[in-house]
Short mmCIF file of C-alpha atoms in Angstrom, two decimals:
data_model
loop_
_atom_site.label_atom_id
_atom_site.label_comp_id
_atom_site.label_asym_id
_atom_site.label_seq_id
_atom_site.Cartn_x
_atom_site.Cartn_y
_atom_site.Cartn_z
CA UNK A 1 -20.45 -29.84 -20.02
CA UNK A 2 -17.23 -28.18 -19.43
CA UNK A 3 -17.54 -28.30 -15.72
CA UNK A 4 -17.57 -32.18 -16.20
CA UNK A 5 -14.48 -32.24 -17.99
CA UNK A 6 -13.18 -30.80 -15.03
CA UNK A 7 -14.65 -32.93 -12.62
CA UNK A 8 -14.03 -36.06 -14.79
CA UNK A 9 -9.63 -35.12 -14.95
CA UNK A 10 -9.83 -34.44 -11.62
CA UNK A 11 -11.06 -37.87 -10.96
CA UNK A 12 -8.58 -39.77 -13.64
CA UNK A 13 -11.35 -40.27 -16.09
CA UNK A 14 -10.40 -41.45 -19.26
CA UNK A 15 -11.17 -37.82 -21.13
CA UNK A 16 -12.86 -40.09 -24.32
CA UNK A 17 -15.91 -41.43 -22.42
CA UNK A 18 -17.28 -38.16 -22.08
CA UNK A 19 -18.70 -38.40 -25.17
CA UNK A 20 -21.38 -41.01 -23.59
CA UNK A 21 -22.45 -38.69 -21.44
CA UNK A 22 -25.24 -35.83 -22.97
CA UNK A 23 -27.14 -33.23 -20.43
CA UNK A 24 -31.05 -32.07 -20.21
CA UNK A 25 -30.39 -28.54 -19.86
CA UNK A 26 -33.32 -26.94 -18.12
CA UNK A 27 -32.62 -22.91 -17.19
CA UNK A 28 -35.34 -23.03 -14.94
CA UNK A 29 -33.61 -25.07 -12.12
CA UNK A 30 -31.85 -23.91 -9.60
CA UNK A 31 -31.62 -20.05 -10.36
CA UNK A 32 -28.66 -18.03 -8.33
CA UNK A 33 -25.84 -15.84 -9.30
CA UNK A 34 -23.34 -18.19 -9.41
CA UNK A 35 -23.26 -21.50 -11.80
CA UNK A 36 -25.05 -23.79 -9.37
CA UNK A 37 -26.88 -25.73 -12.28
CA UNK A 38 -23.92 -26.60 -14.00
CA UNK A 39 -21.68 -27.39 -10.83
CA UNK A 40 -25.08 -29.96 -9.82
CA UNK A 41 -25.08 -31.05 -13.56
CA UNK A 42 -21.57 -31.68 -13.76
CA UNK A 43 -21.44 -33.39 -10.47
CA UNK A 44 -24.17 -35.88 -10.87
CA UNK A 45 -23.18 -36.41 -15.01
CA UNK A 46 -19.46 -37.38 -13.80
CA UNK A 47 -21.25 -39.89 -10.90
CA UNK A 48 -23.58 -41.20 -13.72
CA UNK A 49 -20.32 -42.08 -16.26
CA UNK A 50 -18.27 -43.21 -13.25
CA UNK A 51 -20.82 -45.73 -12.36
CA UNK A 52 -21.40 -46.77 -16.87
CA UNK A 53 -17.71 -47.04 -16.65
CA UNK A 54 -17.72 -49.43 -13.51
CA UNK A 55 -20.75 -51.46 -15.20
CA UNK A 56 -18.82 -52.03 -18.56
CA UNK A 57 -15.42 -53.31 -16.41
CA UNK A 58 -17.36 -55.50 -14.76
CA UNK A 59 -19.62 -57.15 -17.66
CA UNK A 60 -17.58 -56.90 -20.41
CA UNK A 61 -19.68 -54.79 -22.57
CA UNK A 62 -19.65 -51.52 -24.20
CA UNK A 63 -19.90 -48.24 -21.83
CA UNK A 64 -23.63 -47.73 -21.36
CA UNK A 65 -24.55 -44.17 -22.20
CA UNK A 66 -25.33 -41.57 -19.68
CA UNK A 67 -27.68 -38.85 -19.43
CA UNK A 68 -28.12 -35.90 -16.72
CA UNK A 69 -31.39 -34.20 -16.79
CA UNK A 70 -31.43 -30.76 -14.85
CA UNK A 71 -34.93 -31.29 -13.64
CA UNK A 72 -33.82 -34.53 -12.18
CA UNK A 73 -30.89 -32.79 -10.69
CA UNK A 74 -32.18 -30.27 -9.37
CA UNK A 75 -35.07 -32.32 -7.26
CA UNK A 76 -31.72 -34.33 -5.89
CA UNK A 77 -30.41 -31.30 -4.68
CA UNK A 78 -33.22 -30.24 -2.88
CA UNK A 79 -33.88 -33.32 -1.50
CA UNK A 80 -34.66 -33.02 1.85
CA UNK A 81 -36.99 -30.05 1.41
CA UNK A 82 -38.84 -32.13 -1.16
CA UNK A 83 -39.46 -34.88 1.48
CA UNK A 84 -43.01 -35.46 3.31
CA UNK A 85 -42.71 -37.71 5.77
CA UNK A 86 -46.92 -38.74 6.36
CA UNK A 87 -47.77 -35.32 4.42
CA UNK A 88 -45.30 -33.35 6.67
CA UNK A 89 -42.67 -31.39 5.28
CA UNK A 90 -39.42 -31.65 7.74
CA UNK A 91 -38.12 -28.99 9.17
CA UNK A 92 -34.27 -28.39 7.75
CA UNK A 93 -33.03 -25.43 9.80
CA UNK A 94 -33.53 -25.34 13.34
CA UNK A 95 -34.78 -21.45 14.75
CA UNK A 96 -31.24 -21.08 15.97
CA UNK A 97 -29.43 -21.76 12.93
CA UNK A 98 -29.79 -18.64 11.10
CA UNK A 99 -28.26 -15.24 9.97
CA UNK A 100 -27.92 -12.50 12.77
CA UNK A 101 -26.92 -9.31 12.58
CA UNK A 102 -23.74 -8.48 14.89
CA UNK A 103 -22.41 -5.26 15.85
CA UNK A 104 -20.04 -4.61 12.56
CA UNK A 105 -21.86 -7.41 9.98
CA UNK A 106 -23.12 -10.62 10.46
CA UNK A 107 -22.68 -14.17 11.56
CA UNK A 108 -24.50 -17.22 10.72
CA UNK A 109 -24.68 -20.43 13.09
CA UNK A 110 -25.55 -23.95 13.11
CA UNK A 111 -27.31 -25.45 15.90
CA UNK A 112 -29.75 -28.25 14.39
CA UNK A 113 -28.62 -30.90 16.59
CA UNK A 114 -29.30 -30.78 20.43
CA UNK A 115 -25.38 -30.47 21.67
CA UNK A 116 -24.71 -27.98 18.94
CA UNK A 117 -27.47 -25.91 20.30
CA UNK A 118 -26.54 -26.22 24.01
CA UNK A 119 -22.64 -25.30 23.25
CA UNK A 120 -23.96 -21.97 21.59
CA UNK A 121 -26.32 -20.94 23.85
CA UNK A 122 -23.10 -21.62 26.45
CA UNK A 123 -20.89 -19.37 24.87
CA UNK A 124 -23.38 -16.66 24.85
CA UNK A 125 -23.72 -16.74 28.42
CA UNK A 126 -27.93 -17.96 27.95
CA UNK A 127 -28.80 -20.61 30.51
CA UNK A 128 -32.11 -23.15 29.72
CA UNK A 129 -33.94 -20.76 31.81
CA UNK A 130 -33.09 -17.83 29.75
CA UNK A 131 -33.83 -19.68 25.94
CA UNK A 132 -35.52 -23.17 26.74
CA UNK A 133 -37.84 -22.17 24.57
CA UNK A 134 -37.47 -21.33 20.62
CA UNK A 135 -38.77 -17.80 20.39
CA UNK A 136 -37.09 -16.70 23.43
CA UNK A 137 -34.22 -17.78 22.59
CA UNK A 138 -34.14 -16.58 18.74
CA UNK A 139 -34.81 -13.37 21.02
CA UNK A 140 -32.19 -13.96 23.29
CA UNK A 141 -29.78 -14.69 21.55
CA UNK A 142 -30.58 -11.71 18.91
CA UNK A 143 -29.74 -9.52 21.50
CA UNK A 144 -26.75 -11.03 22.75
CA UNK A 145 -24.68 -11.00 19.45
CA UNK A 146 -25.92 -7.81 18.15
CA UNK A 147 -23.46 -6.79 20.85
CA UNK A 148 -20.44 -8.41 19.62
CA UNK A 149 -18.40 -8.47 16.25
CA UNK A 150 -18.99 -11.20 14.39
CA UNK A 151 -15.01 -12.53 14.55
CA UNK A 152 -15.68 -12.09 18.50
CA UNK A 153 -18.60 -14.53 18.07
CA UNK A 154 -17.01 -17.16 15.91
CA UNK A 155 -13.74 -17.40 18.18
CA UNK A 156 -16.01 -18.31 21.04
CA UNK A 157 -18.70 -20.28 19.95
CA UNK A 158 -16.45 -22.49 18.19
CA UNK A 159 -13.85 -22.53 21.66
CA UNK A 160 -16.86 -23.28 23.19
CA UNK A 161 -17.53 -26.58 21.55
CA UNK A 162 -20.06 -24.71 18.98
CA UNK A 163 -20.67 -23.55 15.51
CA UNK A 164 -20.56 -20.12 14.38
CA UNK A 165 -18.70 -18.55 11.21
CA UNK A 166 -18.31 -14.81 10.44
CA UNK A 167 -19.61 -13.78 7.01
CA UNK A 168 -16.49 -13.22 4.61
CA UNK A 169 -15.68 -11.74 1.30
CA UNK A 170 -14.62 -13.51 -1.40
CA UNK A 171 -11.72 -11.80 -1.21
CA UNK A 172 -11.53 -11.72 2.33
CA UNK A 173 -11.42 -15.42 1.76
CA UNK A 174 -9.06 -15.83 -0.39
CA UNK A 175 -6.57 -14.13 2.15
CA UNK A 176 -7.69 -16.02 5.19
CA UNK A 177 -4.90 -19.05 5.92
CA UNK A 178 -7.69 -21.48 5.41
CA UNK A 179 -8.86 -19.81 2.17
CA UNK A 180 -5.13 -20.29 1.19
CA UNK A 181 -4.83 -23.88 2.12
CA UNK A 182 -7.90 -24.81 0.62
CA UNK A 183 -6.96 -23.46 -2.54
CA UNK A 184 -3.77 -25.26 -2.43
CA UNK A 185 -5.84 -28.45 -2.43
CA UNK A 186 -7.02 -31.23 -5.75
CA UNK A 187 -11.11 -31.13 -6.07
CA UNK A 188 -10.45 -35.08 -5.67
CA UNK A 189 -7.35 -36.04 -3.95
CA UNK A 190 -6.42 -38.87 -4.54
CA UNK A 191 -3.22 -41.72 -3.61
CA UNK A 192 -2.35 -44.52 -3.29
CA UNK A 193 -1.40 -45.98 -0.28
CA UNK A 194 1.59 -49.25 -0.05
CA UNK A 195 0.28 -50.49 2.77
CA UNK A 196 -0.24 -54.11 2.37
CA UNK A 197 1.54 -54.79 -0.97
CA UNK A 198 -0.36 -54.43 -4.51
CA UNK A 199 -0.60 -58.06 -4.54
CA UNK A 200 -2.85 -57.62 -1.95
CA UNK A 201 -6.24 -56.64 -3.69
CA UNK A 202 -8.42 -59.31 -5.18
CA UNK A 203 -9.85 -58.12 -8.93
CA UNK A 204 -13.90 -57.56 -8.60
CA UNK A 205 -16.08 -60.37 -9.61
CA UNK A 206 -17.99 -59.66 -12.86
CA UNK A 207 -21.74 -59.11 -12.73
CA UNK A 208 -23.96 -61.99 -12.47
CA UNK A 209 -26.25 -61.77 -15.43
CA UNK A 210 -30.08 -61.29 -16.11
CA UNK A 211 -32.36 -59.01 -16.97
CA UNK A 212 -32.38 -56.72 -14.19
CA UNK A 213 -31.13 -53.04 -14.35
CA UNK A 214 -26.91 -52.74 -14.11
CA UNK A 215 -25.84 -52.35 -10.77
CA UNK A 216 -22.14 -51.71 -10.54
CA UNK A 217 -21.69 -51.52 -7.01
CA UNK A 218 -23.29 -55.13 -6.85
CA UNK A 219 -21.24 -57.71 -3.94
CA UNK A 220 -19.39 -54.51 -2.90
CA UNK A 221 -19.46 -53.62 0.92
CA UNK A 222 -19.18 -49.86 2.29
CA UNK A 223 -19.18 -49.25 5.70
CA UNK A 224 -21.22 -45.63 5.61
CA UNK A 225 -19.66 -43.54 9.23
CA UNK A 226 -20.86 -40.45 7.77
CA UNK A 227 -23.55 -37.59 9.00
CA UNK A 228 -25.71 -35.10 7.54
CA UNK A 229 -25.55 -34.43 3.81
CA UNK A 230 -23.22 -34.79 2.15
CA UNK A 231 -21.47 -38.25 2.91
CA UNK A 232 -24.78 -39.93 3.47
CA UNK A 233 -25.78 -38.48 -0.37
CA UNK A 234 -22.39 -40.37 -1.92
CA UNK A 235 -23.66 -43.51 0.05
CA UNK A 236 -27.21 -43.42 -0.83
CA UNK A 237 -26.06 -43.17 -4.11
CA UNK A 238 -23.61 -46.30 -4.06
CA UNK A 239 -26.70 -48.01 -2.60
CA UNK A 240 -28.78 -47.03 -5.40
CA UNK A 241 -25.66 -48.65 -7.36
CA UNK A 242 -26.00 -52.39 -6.05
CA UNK A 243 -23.60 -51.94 -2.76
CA UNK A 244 -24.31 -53.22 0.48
CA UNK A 245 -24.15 -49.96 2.40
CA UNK A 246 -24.30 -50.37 6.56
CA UNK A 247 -24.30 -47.32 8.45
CA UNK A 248 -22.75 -47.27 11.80
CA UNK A 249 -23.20 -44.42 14.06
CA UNK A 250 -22.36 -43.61 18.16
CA UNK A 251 -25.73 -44.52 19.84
CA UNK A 252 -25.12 -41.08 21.86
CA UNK A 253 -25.40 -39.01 18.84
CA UNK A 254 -28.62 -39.74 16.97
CA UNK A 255 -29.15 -38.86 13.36
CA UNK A 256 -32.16 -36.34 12.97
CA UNK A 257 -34.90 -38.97 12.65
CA UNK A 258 -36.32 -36.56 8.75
CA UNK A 259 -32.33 -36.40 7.77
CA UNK A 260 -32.09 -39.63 8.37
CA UNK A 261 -35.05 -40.74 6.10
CA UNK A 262 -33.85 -38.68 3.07
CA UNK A 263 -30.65 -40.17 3.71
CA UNK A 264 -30.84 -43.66 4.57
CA UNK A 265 -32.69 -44.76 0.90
CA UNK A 266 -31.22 -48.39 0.29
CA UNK A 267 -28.95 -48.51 3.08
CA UNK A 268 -28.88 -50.03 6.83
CA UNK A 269 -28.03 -48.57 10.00
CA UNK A 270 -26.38 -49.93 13.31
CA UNK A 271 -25.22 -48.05 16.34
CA UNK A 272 -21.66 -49.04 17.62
CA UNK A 273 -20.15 -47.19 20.38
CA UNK A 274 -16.66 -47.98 19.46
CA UNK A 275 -15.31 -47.07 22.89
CA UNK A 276 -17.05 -50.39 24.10
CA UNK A 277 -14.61 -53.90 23.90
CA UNK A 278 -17.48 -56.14 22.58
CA UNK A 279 -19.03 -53.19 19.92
CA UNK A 280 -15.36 -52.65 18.62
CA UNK A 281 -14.95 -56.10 17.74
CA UNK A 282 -18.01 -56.14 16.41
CA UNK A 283 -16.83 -53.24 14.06
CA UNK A 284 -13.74 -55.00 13.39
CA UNK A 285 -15.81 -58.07 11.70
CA UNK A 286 -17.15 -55.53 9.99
CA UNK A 287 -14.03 -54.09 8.62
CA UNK A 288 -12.60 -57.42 7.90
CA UNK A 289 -15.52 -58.05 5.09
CA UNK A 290 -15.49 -54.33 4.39
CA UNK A 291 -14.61 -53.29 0.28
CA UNK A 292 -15.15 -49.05 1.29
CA UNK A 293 -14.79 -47.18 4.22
CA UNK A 294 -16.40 -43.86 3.79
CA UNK A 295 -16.04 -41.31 6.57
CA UNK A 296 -17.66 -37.64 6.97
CA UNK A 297 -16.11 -36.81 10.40
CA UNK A 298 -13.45 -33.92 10.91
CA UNK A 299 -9.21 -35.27 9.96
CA UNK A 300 -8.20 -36.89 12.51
CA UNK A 301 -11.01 -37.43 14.52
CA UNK A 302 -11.79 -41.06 13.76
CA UNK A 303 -7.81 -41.84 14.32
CA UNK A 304 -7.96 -43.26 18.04
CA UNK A 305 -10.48 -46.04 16.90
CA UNK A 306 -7.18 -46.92 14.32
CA UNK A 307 -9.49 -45.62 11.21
CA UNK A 308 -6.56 -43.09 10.10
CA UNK A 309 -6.02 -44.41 6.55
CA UNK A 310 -2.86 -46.16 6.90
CA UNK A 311 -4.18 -47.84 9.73
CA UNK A 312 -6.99 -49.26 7.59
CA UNK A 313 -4.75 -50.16 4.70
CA UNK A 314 -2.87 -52.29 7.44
CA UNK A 315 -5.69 -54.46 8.78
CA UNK A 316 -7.63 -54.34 5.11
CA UNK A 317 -5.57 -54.34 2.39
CA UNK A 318 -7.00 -53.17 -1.15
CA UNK A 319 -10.00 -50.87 0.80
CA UNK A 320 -10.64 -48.26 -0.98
CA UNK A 321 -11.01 -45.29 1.82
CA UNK A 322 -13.26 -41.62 1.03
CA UNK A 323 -12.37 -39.28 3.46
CA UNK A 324 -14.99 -36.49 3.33
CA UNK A 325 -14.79 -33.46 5.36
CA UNK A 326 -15.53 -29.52 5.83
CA UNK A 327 -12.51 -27.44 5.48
CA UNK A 328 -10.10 -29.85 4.40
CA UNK A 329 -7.23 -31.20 5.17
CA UNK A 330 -4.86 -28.63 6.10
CA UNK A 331 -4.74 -25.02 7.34
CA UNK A 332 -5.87 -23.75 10.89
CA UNK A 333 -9.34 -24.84 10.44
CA UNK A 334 -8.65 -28.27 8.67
CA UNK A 335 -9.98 -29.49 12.80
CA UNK A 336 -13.24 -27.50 12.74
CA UNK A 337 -16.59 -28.44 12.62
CA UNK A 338 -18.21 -27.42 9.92
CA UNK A 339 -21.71 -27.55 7.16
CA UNK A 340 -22.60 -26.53 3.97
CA UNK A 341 -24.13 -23.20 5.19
CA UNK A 342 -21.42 -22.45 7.56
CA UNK A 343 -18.86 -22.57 4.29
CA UNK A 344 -21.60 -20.41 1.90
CA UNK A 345 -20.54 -17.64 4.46
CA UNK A 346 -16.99 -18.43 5.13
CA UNK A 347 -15.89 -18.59 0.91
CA UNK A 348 -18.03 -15.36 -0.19
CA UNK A 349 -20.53 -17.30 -1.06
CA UNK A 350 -23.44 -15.64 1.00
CA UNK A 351 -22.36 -12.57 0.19
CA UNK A 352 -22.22 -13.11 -3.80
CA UNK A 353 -26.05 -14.19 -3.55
CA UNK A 354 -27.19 -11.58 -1.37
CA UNK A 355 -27.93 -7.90 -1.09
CA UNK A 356 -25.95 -4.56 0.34
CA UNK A 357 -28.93 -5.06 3.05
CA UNK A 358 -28.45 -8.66 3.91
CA UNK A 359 -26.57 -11.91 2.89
CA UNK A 360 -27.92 -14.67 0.45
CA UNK A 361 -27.93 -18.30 0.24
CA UNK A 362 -27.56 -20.81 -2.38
CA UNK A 363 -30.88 -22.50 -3.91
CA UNK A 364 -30.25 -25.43 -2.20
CA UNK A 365 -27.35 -27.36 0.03
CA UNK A 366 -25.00 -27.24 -3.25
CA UNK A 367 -21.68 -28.13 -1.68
CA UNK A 368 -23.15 -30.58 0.71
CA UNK A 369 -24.70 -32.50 -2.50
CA UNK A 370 -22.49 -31.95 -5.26
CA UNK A 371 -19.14 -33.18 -2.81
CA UNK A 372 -21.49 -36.36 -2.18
CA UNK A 373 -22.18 -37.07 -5.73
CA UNK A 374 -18.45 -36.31 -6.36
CA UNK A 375 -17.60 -38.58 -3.23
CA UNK A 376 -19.37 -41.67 -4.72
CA UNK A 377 -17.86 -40.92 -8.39
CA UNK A 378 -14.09 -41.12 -6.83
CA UNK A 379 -15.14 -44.49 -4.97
CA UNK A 380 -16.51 -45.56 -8.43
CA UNK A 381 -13.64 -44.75 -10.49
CA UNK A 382 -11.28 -46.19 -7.58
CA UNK A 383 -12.85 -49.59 -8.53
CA UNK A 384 -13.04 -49.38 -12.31
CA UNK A 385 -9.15 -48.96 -11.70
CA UNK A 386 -8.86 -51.89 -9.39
CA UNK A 387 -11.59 -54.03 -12.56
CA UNK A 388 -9.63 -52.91 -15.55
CA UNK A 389 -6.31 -54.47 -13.42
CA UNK A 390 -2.73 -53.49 -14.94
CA UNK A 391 -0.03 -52.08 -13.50
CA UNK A 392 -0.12 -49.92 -10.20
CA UNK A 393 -3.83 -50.41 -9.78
CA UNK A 394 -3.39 -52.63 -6.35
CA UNK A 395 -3.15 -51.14 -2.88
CA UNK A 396 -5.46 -49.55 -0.91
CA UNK A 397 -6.65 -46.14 -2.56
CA UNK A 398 -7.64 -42.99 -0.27
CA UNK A 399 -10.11 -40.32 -2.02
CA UNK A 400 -10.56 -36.85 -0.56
CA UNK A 401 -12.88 -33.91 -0.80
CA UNK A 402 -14.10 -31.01 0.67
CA UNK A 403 -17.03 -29.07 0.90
CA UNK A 404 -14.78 -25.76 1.46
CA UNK A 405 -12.54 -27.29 -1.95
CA UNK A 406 -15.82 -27.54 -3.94
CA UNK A 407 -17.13 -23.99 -3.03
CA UNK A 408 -13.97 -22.97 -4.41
CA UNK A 409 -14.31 -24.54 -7.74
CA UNK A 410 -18.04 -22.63 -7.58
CA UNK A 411 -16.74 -19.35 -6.85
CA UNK A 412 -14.33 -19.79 -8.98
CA UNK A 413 -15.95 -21.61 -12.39
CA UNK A 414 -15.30 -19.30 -15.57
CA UNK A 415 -17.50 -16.38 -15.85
CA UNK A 416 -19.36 -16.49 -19.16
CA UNK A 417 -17.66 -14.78 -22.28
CA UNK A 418 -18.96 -14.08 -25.27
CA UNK A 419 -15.38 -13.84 -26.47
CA UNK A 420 -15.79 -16.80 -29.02
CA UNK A 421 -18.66 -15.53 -30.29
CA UNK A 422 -17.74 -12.29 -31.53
CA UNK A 423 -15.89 -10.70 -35.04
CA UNK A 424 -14.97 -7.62 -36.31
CA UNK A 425 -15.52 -6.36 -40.11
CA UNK A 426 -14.59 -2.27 -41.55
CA UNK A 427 -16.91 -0.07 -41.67
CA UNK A 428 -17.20 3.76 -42.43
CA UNK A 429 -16.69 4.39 -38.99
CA UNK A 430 -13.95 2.35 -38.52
CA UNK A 431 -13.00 -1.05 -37.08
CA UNK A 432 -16.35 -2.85 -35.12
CA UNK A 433 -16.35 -5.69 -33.31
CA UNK A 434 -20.08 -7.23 -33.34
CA UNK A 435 -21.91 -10.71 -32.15
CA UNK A 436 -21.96 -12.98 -34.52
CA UNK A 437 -25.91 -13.86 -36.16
CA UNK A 438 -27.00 -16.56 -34.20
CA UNK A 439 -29.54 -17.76 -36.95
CA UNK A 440 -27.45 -20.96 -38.20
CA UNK A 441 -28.28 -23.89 -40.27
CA UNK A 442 -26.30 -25.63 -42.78
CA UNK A 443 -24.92 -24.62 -45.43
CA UNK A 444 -26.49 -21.53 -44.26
CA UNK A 445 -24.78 -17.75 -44.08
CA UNK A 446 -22.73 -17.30 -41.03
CA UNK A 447 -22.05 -13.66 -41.47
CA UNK A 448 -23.35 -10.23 -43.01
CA UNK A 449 -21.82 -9.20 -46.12
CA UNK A 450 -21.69 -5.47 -45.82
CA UNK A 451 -21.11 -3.86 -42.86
CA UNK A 452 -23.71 -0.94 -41.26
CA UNK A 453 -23.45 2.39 -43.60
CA UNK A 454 -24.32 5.93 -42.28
CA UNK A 455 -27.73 6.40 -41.43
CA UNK A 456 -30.12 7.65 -44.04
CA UNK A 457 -27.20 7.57 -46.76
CA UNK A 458 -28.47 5.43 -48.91
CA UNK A 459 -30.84 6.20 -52.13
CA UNK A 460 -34.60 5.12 -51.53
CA UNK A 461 -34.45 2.38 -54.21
CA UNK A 462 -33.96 -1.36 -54.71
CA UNK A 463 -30.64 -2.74 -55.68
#
């Protein structure tokens, strides 16, 4: 659970509660290069003690104990391609979201939604006529890009309104400005913001009692203005929590109806267009009653409606705002669109879980669901902090995270060593270092007591 240790500091966590949290290992689930099991497992196990920590705040008891089963986790992660939806299973990747080959490497593109798909086709130069239809224009478009380089093809499909990202290196990524800037950036940022006062935050209720299961989240408000994966995931799981989750979307930009039912477990939806007088002051009611704002749109984006952080502290004091987003916060791409795929093949990912013939892919949406379950942990412990009271806990609190920040801590997660697990002991041929006998009990041996001699040197006859 070492990955959890991280996750846990990086969210404040008190470093002693750990110990109520124990994992189901199961090395079955999801297989890849990289540590993707333990990254999920950590993930969900520092959610899990987040929300025990939030339930013994708020009823006065002892810190419920935690447990993270892989098999569970792993289902989670795959969530959407476990879904049937009257016996069908959904499609996840439209036909012209996909690898393609370019004329030095490849590129891989994101066009699931209808205006995403338009704005590519665009920037290739394909009219309706040429691609209206899904296997001409998987052939069409084929043929367009194998032309091109693949930096060629991400410069314009993203000018173009679109989304497109060449496939990197790791190490090509580390030395890209937004590799850089992303590396310069917490796995949770957190602060505090003054706006407002600290006398402004009211402490959380305790839990009404009964018999029912603990819900944490219970009389807490979150206004969900998140998409896709990974913001929706953190939501659905503060629903899951007791919260009164509403999410409000532009009625010109309609969720996928099957990403929307693996989603939207537990929560509501609305459609605001907040350009419109009467549907902005509906949203400001909203706000008013709101306890977490929880956004998934790029920085700054959301900042003309006056949902810029310090803009929320101002008109709700004590919110606690989760800012989630692709490429974070900073560095030439901190404005881009972006999706868990898109970063797989920006960070090195594709490339460390594919082939010299062809790039890879993780064993599920791993950034997009382990940022979500990270999301809802850093809304959790902002709370516990605002239950347990005490100096500096007022104010309203902003959480941050990344998808780009948590492929980094992938990428980047300790290699296994067997370092701690080996000795050394004289021989007749000199100094060895060995593995240490893994057969342990106790009171037990833990070593040899002679080292290997020469071979056949010994006399054929019991000691």
């Amino acid at each position: 659970m070492s990955g959890a240790a991280v996750a846990w500091d990086a969210l404040g966590g008190d470093p002693g509660l750990l110990a109520h949290l124990s994992p189901v290992v199961r090395e079955d689930t999801l297989p890849a290069r990289l540590p993707v099991r333990a990254l999920a497992r950590s993930c969900v196990g520092v959610c899990a003690l987040a929300a025990a920590e939030l339930a013994a705040l708020r009823t006065g008891r002892d810190v419920p104990h935690a447990r993270v089963d892989d098999g569970s986790v792993a289902a989670a992660f795959t969530s959407e391609r476990q879904l049937l939806v009257d016996g069908r299973a959904p499609v996840t990747f439209a036909p012209l979201s996909r690898f393609w080959r370019t004329a030095d490497g490849w590129v891989r593109t994101h066009a699931n939604y209808p205006h995403h798909r338009a704005r590519l086709l665009a920037a290739l130069g394909l009219g309706d006529g040429e691609a209206s239809e899904d296997d001409a224009a998987v052939k069409s478009v084929g043929a367009r890009l194998a032309d091109l380089s693949a930096f060629e093809v991400e410069e314009s499909v993203y000018a173009a309104g679109g989304l497109a990202v060449a496939l990197r290196t790791p190490d090509e990524w580390a030395a890209h400005p937004q590799g850089v800037a992303v590396a310069g950036l917490p796995l949770v940022g957190r602060e505090r913001l003054d706006v407002g006062g600290p006398g402004a935050v009211a402490p959380l209720p305790p839990l009404p009692g009964g018999t029912g299961p603990l819900l944490p989240a219970a009389g807490l408000r979150v206004l969900d203005l998140t998409r896709v994966i990974a913001g929706p995931v953190a939501t659905r799981t503060l629903a899951l929590l007791g919260a009164d989750v509403l999410r409000v979307d532009p009625p010109h930009l309609p969720e996928l109806p099957d990403q929307h039912a693996d989603t939207g477990f537990g929560k509501r939806s609305a459609a605001l267009d907040l350009r419109d007088r009467a549907d902005r002051r509906a949203f400001e009611d909203l706000l008013a009653g709101a306890d977490v704002v929880v956004t998934g749109y790029r920085p700054g984006t959301l900042d003309r409606f006056g949902l810029a952080p310090d803009s929320l502290a101002e008109r709700r004091p004590g919110l606690v705002v989760a800012q989630l987003s692709a490429w974070g916060t900073s560095g030439p791409w901190s404005g881009r669109r972006g999706f868990d795929s898109l970063v797989q093949v920006a960070s090195g990912i594709a490339v460390a879980e594919g082939s010299p013939e062809s790039p890879g892919a993780l064993p599920a949406q791993a950034l997009d669901h382990g940022t979500g379950y990270l999301l809802a942990a850093a809304v959790l412990r902002a709370l516990s902090e605002r239950a347990a009271g005490g100096a500096g806990t007022g104010g309203t609190v902003l959480v941050r995270l990344a998808l780009a920040r948590t492929a980094a801590w992938l990428t980047g997660w300790p290699a296994y060593s067997a370092e701690p697990w080996l000795t050394g002991m004289d021989g007749g041929r000199g100094r060895l270092r060995y593995a240490r006998p893994p057969v342990a009990f106790a009171d037990g041996p833990v070593n040899w007591e002679n080292p290997p001699g020469s071979w056949g040197g010994d006399a054929p006859v019991w000691r």
